[in-house]
Amino acid sequence: MQLPVALSWVLVVAGVWNLVVWPQFLRRIMKDPRAKDEQGRATRFMTVHLLLVSISVTLGVAVAVIGIRTLFS
């Protein structure tokens, strides 16, 4: 795949951004009182946010890998 170097760097930065921001967000969610019920089990609030973070981190890795591969191809 051929991309201009500037666009490859945009992909790398976007991927790294996702890998930095979303785990921090998850840490805040886990501290939120809505994340667990009285028995300490995860609530739907926690489950939905965990799914969002998982998808975003996965996409962030994919975007970063694509950016890195286009830089070196």
Coordinates of C-alpha atoms in Angstrom, one line a residue:
M1 CA 0.0 0.0 0.0
Q2 CA 1.4 3.4 -0.9
L3 CA 0.5 6.5 1.1
P4 CA 2.3 9.8 1.4
V5 CA 4.6 9.9 4.4
A6 CA 2.5 12.7 6.0
L7 CA -0.7 10.5 5.9
S8 CA 1.2 7.5 7.3
W9 CA 2.3 9.6 10.2
V10 CA -1.3 10.8 10.7
L11 CA -2.3 7.1 11.0
V12 CA 0.5 6.4 13.5
V13 CA -0.4 9.4 15.6
A14 CA -4.1 8.5 15.6
G15 CA -3.3 5.0 16.7
V16 CA -1.0 6.1 19.5
W17 CA -3.7 8.6 20.6
N18 CA -6.2 5.8 21.0
L19 CA -3.7 3.7 22.9
V20 CA -3.0 6.6 25.3
V21 CA -6.5 8.1 25.8
W22 CA -8.8 5.1 26.1
P23 CA -7.1 3.2 28.9
Q24 CA -7.1 6.4 31.0
F25 CA -10.8 6.8 30.3
L26 CA -11.3 3.2 31.4
R27 CA -9.5 3.8 34.7
R28 CA -11.9 6.7 35.4
I29 CA -14.9 4.6 34.5
M30 CA -13.8 1.8 36.8
K31 CA -13.7 4.3 39.7
D32 CA -17.2 5.6 38.9
P33 CA -19.8 4.4 41.4
R34 CA -22.1 3.4 38.5
A35 CA -19.6 0.8 37.3
K36 CA -20.4 -1.8 40.0
D37 CA -23.6 -2.7 41.9
E38 CA -23.9 -3.3 45.6
Q39 CA -22.5 -6.8 45.3
G40 CA -19.4 -5.6 43.4
R41 CA -20.5 -7.0 40.0
A42 CA -20.0 -5.0 36.8
T43 CA -23.1 -3.0 35.7
R44 CA -24.3 -2.4 32.2
F45 CA -22.6 1.0 32.4
M46 CA -19.3 -0.7 33.0
T47 CA -19.9 -3.4 30.4
V48 CA -20.8 -0.9 27.7
H49 CA -17.8 1.3 28.4
L50 CA -15.5 -1.7 28.5
L51 CA -16.8 -2.7 25.1
L52 CA -16.2 0.8 23.7
V53 CA -12.7 1.0 25.1
S54 CA -11.9 -2.5 23.8
I55 CA -13.1 -1.6 20.3
S56 CA -11.3 1.7 20.3
V57 CA -8.0 0.2 21.5
T58 CA -8.2 -2.5 18.9
L59 CA -8.9 0.0 16.1
G60 CA -6.1 2.1 17.5
V61 CA -3.6 -0.8 17.2
A62 CA -4.9 -1.5 13.7
V63 CA -4.5 2.1 12.5
A64 CA -1.1 2.4 14.0
V65 CA 0.1 -0.8 12.4
I66 CA -1.2 0.3 9.0
G67 CA 0.5 3.6 9.5
I68 CA 3.8 2.0 10.4
R69 CA 3.6 -0.6 7.5
T70 CA 3.0 2.2 5.0
L71 CA 6.0 4.1 6.3
F72 CA 8.3 1.2 5.7
S73 CA 6.8 0.0 2.4

